[in-house]
Coordinates of C-alpha atoms in Angstrom, one line a residue:
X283 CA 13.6 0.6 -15.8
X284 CA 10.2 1.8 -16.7
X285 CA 7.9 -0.3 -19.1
X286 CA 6.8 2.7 -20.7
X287 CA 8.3 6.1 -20.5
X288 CA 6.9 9.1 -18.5
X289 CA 6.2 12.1 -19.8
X290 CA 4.2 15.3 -18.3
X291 CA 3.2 18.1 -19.9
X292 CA 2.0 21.3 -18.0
X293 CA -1.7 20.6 -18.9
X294 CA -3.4 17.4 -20.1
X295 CA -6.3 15.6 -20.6
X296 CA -7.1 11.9 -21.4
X297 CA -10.1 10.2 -22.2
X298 CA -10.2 6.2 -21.5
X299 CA -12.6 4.2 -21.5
X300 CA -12.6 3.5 -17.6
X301 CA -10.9 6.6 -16.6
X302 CA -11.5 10.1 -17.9
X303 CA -9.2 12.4 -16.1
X304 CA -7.4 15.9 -16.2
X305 CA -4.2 16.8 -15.4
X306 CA -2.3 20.2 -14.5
X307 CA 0.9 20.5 -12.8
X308 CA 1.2 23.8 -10.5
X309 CA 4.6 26.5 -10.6
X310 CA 5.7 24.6 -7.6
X311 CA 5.5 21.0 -9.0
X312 CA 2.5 19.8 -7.1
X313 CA 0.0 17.8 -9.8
X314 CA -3.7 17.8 -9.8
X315 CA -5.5 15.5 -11.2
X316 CA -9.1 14.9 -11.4
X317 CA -12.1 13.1 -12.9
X318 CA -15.4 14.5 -12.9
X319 CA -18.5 12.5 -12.5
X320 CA -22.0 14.4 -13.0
X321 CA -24.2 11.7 -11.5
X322 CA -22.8 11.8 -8.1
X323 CA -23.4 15.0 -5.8
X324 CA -20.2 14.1 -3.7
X325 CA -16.5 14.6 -4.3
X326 CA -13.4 12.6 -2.9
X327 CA -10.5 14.4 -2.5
X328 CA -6.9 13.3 -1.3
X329 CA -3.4 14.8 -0.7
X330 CA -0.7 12.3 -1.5
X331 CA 2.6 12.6 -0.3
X332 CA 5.9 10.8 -1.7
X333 CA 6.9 9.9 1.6
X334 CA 6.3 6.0 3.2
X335 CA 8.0 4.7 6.2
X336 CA 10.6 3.5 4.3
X337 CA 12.5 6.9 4.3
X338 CA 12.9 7.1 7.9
X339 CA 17.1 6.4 9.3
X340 CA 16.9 4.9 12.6
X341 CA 16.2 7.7 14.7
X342 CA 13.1 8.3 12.5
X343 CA 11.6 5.3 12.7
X344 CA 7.9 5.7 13.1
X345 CA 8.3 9.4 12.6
X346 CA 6.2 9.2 9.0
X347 CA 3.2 7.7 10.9
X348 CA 3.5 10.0 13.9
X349 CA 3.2 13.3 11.8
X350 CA -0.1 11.7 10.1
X351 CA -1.1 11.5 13.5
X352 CA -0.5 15.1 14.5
X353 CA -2.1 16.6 11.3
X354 CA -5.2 16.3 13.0
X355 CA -4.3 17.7 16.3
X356 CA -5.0 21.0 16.0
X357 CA -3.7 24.0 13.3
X358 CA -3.2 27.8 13.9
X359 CA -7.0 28.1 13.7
X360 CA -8.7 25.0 14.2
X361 CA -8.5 22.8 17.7
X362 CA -8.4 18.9 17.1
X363 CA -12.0 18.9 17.8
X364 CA -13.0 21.8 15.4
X365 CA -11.7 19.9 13.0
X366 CA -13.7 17.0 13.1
X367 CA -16.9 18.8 14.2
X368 CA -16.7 20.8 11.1
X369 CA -16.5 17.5 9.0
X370 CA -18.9 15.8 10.8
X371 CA -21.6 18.9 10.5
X372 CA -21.7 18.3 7.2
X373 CA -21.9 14.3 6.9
X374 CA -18.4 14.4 5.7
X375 CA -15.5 12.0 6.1
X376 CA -11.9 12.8 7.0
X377 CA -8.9 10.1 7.5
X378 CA -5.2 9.4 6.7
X379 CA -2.9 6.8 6.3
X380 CA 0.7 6.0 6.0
X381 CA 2.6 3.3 4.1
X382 CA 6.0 2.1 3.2
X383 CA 6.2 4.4 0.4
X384 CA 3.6 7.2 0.2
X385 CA 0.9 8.9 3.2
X386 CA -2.4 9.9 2.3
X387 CA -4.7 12.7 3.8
X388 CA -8.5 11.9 2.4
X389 CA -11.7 13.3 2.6
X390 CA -15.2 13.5 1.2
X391 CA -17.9 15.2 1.2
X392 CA -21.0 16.5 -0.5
X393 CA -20.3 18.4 -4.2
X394 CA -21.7 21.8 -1.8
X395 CA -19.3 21.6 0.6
X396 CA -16.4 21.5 -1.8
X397 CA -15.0 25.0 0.1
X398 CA -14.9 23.6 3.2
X399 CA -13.5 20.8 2.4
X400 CA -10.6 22.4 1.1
X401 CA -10.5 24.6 3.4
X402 CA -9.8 22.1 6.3
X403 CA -7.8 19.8 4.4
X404 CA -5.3 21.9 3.0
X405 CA -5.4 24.1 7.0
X406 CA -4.1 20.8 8.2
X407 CA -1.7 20.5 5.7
X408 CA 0.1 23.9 6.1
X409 CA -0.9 25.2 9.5
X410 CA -0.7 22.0 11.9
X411 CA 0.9 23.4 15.3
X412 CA 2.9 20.0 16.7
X413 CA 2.2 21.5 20.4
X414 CA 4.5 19.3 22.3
X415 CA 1.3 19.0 25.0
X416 CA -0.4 17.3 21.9
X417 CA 2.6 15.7 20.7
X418 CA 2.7 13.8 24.0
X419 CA -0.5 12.8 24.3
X420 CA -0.6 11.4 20.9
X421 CA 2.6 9.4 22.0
X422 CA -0.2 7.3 23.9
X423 CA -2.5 7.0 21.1
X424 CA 0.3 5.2 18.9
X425 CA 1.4 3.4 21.7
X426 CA -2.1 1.9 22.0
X427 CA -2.0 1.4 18.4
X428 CA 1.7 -0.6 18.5
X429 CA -0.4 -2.9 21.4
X430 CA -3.1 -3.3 19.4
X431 CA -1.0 -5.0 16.9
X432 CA 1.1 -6.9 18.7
X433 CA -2.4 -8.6 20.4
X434 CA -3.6 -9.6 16.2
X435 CA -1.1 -12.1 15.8
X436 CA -2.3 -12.1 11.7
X437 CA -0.8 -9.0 11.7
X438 CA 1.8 -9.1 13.8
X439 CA 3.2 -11.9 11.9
X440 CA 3.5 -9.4 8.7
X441 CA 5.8 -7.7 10.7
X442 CA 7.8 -10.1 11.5
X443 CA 8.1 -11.3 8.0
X444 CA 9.4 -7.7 6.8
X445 CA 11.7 -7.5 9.3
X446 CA 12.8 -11.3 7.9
X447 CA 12.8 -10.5 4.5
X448 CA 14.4 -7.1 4.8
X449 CA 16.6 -6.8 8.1
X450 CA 18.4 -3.8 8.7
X451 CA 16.8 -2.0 6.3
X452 CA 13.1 0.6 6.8
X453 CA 11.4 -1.8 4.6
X454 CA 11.5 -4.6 7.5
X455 CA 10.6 -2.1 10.1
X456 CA 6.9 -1.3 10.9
X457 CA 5.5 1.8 9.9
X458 CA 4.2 2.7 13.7
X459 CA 7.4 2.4 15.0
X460 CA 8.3 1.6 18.7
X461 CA 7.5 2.9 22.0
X462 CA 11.3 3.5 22.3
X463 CA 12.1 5.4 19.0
X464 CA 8.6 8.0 19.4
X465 CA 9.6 8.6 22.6
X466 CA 12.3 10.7 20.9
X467 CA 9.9 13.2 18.4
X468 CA 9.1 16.5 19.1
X469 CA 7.8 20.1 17.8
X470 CA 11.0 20.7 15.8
X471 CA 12.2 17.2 14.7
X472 CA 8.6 16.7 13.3
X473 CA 8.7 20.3 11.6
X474 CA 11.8 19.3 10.1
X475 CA 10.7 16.2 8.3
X476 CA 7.8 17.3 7.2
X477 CA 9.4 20.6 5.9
X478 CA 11.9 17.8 4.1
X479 CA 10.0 16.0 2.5
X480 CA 6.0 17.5 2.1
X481 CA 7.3 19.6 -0.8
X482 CA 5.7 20.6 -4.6
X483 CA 7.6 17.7 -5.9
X484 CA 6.5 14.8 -4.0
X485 CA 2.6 16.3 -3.7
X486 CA -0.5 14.7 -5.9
X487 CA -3.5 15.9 -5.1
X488 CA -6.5 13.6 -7.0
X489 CA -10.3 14.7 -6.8
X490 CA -13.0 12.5 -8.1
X491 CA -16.7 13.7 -8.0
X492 CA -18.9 16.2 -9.3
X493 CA -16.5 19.3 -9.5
X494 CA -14.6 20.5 -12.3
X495 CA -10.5 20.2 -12.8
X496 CA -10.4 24.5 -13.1
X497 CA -12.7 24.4 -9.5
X498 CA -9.6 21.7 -7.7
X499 CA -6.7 23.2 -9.6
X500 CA -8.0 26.9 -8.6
X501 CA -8.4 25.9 -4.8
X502 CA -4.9 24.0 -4.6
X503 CA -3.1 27.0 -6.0
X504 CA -4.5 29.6 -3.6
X505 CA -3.8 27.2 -0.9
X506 CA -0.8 25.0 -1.3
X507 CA 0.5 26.7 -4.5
X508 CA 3.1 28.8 -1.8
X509 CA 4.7 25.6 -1.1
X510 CA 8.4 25.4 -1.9
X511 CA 9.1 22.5 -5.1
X512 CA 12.0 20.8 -3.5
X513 CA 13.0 17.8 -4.8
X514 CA 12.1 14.1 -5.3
X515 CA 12.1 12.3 -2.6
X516 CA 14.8 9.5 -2.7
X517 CA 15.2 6.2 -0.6
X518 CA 17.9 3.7 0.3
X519 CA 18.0 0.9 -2.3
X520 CA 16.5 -2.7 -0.3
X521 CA 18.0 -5.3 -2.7
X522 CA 16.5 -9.2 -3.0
X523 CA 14.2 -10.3 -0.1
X524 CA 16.3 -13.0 1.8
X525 CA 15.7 -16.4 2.5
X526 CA 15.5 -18.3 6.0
X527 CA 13.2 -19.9 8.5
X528 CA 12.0 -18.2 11.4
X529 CA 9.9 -19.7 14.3
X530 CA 7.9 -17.0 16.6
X531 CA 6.9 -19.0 20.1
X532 CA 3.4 -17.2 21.2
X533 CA 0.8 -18.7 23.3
X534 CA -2.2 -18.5 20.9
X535 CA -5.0 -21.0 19.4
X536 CA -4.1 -20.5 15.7
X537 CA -0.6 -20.2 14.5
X538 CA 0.0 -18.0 11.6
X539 CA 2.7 -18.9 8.7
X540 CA 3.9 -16.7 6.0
X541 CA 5.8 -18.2 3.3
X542 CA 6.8 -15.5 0.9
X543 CA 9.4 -16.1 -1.6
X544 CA 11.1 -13.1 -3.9
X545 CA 8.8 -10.8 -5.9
X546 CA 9.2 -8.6 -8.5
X547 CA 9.5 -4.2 -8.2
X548 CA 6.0 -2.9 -9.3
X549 CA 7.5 -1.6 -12.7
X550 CA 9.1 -5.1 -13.2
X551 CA 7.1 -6.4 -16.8
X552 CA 6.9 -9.8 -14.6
X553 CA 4.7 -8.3 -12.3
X554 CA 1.9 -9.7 -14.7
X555 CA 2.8 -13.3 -14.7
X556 CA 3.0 -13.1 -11.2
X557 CA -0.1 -11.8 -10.9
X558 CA -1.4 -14.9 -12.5
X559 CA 0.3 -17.0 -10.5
X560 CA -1.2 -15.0 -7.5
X561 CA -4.5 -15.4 -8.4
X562 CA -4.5 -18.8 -9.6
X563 CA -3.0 -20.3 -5.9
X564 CA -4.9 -17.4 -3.8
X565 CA -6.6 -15.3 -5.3
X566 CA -9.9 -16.2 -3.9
X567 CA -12.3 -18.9 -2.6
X568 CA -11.4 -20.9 -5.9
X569 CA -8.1 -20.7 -5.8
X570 CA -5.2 -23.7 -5.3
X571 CA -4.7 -23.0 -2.1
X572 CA -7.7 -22.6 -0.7
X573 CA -9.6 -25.4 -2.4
X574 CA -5.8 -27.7 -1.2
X575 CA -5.8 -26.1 2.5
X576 CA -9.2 -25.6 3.3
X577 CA -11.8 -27.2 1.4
X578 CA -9.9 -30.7 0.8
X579 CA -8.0 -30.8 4.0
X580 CA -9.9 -28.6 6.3
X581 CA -6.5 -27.3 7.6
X582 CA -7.6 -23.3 8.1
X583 CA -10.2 -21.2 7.7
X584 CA -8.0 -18.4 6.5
X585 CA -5.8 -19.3 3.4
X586 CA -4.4 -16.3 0.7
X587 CA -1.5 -14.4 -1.6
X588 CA -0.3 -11.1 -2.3
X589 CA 2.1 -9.9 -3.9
X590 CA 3.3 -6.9 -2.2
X591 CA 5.7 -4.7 -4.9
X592 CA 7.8 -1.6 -4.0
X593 CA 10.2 0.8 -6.4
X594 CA 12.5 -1.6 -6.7
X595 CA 11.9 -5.1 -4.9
X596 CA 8.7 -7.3 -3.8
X597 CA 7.8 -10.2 -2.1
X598 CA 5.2 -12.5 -2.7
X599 CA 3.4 -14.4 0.4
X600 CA 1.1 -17.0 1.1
X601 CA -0.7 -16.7 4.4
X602 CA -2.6 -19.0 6.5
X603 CA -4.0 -19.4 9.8
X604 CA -4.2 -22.5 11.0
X605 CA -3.4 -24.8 14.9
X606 CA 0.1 -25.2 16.1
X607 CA -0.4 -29.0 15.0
X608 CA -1.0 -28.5 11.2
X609 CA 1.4 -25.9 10.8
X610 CA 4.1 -28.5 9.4
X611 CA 1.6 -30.3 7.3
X612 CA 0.5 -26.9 5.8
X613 CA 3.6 -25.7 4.8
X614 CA 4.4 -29.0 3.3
X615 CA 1.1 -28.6 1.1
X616 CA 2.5 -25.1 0.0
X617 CA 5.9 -26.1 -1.1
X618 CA 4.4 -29.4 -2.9
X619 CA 1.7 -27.1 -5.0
X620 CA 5.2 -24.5 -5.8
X621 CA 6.7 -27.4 -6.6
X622 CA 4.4 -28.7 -9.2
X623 CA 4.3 -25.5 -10.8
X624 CA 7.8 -24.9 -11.1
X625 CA 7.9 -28.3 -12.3
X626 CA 4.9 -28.2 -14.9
X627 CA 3.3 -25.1 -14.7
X628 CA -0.4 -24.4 -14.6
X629 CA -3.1 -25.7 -17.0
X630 CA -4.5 -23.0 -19.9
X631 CA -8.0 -23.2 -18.3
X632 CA -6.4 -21.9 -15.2
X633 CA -4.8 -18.9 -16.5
X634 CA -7.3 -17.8 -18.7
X635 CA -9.6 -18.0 -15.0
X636 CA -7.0 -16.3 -13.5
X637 CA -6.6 -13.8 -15.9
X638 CA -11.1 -13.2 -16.4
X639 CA -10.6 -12.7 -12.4
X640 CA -7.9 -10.0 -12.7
X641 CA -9.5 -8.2 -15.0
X642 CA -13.1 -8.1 -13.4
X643 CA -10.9 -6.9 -10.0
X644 CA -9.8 -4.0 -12.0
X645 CA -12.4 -3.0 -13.3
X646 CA -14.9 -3.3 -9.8
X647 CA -12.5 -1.8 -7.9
X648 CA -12.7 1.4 -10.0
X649 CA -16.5 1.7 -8.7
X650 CA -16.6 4.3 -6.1
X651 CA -15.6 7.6 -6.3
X652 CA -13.2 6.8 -3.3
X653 CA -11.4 3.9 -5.1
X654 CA -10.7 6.4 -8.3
X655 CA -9.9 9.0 -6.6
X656 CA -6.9 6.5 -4.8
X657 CA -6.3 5.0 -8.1
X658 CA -5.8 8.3 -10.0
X659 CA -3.4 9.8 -6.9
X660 CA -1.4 6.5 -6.5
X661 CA -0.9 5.9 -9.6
X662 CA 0.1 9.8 -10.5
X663 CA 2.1 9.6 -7.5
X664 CA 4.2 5.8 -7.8
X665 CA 4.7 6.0 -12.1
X666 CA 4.6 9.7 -12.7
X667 CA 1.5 8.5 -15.0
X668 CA -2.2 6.9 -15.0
X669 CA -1.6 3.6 -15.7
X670 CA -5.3 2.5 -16.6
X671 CA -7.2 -1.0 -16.3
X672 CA -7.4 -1.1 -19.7
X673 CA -3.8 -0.9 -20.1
X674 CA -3.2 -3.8 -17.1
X675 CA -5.6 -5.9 -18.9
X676 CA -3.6 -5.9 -22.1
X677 CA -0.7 -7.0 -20.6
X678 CA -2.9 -9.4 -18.9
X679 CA -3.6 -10.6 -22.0
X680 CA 0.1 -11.1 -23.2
X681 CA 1.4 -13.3 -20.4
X682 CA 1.4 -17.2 -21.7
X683 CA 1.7 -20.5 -19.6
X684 CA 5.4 -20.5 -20.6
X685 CA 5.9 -17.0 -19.1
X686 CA 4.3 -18.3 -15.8
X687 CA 6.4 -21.7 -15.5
X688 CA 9.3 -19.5 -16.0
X689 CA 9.0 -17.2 -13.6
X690 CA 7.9 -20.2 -11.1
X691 CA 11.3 -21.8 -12.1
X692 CA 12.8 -18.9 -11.4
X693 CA 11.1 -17.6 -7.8
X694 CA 10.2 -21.4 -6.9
X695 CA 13.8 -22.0 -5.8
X696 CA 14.2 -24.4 -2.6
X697 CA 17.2 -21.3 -1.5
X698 CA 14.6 -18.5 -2.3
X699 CA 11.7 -19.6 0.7
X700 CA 11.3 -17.4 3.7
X701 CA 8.8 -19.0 6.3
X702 CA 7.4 -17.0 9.3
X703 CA 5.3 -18.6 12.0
X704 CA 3.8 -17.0 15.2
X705 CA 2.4 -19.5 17.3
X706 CA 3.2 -22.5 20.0
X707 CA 5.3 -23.7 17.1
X708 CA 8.8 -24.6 17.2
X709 CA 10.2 -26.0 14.6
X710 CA 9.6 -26.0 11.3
X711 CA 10.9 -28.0 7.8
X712 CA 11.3 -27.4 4.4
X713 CA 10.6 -30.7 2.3
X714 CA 11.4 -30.2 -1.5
X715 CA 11.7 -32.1 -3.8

């Protein structure tokens, strides 16, 4: 359920005190929104798409990633090359990305070359060819990519925890896929997810810089304003992250360990004591777990949390890098600290850091035209609203040292632990008290 109901009107505008954007929503049901900012003489413009790796059946798997990929490979009237040339002539930059739950085509430029900018972007978007040539060269430049994380154990062993937490299910499948399943994509099973799910309806497009919301919402008509509204796009439900112990055996110096326990949807109101709770144990250099791990023990040199929240489930993880020899001893450390917060919570002066940290991170990372334009379009795109900092913060604000020991109790349960380790490691204990 939503903390806050969404609402969209054909036109809007808003003025916060962090964020002063403009909203239109096309015919077709793509949204544009935008913030202009006068001192800059750059824009940063993105195309976000309501499609993540998590939509993909079996046969897909990878397929999301793949058609990132081959947006850049060449369009009616552009070769791959032309592309980037064109971009690079001008100083700009031009990338993509794909996640569980959205992809992202990005680029910037200077405020001048606003046109061509557009002009590529949106070529890419509607004109890419999928030449099978291309398509099977490309093949080779994911498979590199797959190697290339299977040799970086730290994140390899991500991976492996999704496919832990979630089996049998896109969330616990990576997002590049496997040689096997992209052997099977080609011109017309690419056209056809892409044709899918790259509709009106699941399209933000967010522009920060110095260009006005009439310039952005004028281009994006003439250019994408042809493409059909479909509907929203629509995934399979993953349920509560499960529970187990899983040992990895690889030949490598360090051994990594993830120990991630259930986490909360990211419209879940106990997102924000968790958030607390993340950056009070590792959230930074000062954090439990760090100061425990590494500066009292000397156990790693890498120690930290996240909590990583989807539409409707979450995980939250402790990581830590550390020799096959200490990898018992660490997780004992880790279970002992959840422990003691389950047990007894954490001390005010720790949450009121915790939350003075959160809110500085929301407010830096909104420095860059390239971190508001993602806020703007993620945010559009995941709540169907611009959930602001200033609005985080008071929530912030809210959460008590009671809310946090409850949601400890709750998450902290010795039934609720999942532990990962990659490494010459080969057995592993939970010891709770």
């Amino acid at each position: 359920m939503r903390l806050i109901a969404a609402q969209f009107y054909q036109y809007e505008v808003h003025r916060m005190q962090s964020l002063n954007y403009e909203i239109t929503t096309l015919d077709n049901g793509i949204r544009v929104i935008t913030e202009t900012v006068n001192h800059v003489q750059f824009l940063s413009m993105g195309i976000w798409v309501g499609v993540g790796s998590r939509y993909e059946n079996e046969a897909q798997w990878g397929i999301t990633h793949f058609i990132e990929h081959m947006l850049f490979k060449g369009t009616e009237r552009r070769t791959a090359d032309q592309i980037f040339s064109e971009i690079d002539a001008v100083g700009g930059q031009l990338n993509a990305f794909t996640s569980k739950e959205n992809t992202c085509y990005y680029i910037k430029t200077l405020t001048e070359d606003f046109p061509l900018a557009v002009d590529v972007l949106t070529d890419m978007f509607l004109n890419s060819k999928f030449d099978n040539e291309e398509i099977a060269k490309e093949r080779e430049v994911i498979i590199e990519e797959i190697k290339m994380y299977e040799d970086t154990p730290d994140d390899l062993v991500q991976d492996l925890l999704s496919a832990n937490l979630w089996p049998n299910h896109p969330l616990g499948r990576a997002i590049l896929g496997t040689e096997e399943s992209i052997a099977a994509f080609d011109h017309d099973k690419l056209k056809a997810y892409m044709k899918q799910y790259y509709t009106g309806s699941n399209i933000v497009v967010s522009a920060v810089g110095n260009i006005s919301h009439a310039q952005v919402v004028q281009a994006i008509r003439a250019t994408l304003g042809g493409i059909p509204r479909g509907t929203r796009n629509e995934f399979p439900q993953a349920g509560k992250a499960l529970a187990g112990i899983h040992c990895y055996r690889k030949e490598i110096a360090q051994s990594q360990i993830c120990v991630a326990l259930p986490g909360v949807a990211k419209e879940d109101s106990r997102l924000f004591p968790l958030s607390i709770l993340n950056a009070y144990l590792g959230g930074g250099m000062s954090a439990r777990l760090v100061k425990k791990i590494r500066e009292e023990k000397g156990l790693a040199y890498s120690v930290y949390s996240y909590n990583g929240s989807y539409s409707d489930t979450g995980a939250f993880v402790i990581s830590v890098g550390t020799r096959p020899e200490n990898c018992q001893q660490v997780i004992d450390i880790i279970i002992e600290e959840l422990d003691e917060i389950r047990q007894n919570g954490i001390p005010q002066e720790e949450l009121e850091k915790s939350f003075s940290q959160l809110k500085g991170g929301l407010f830096m990372g909104l420095e860059t035209v390239n971190s508001r334009m993602n806020k703007l379009g993620r945010s559009l795109l995941a709540y169907d609203r611009v959930i602001t900092p200033e609005e985080n913060v008071d929530e912030l604000r809210k959460v008590t040292g009671a809310d946090v020991q409850k949601l400890a109790e709750e998450l902290f349960q010795r039934d609720n632990y999942q532990v990962t380790v990659l490494g010459a490691v080969d057995d592993i204990r939970l010891n709770t008290r």
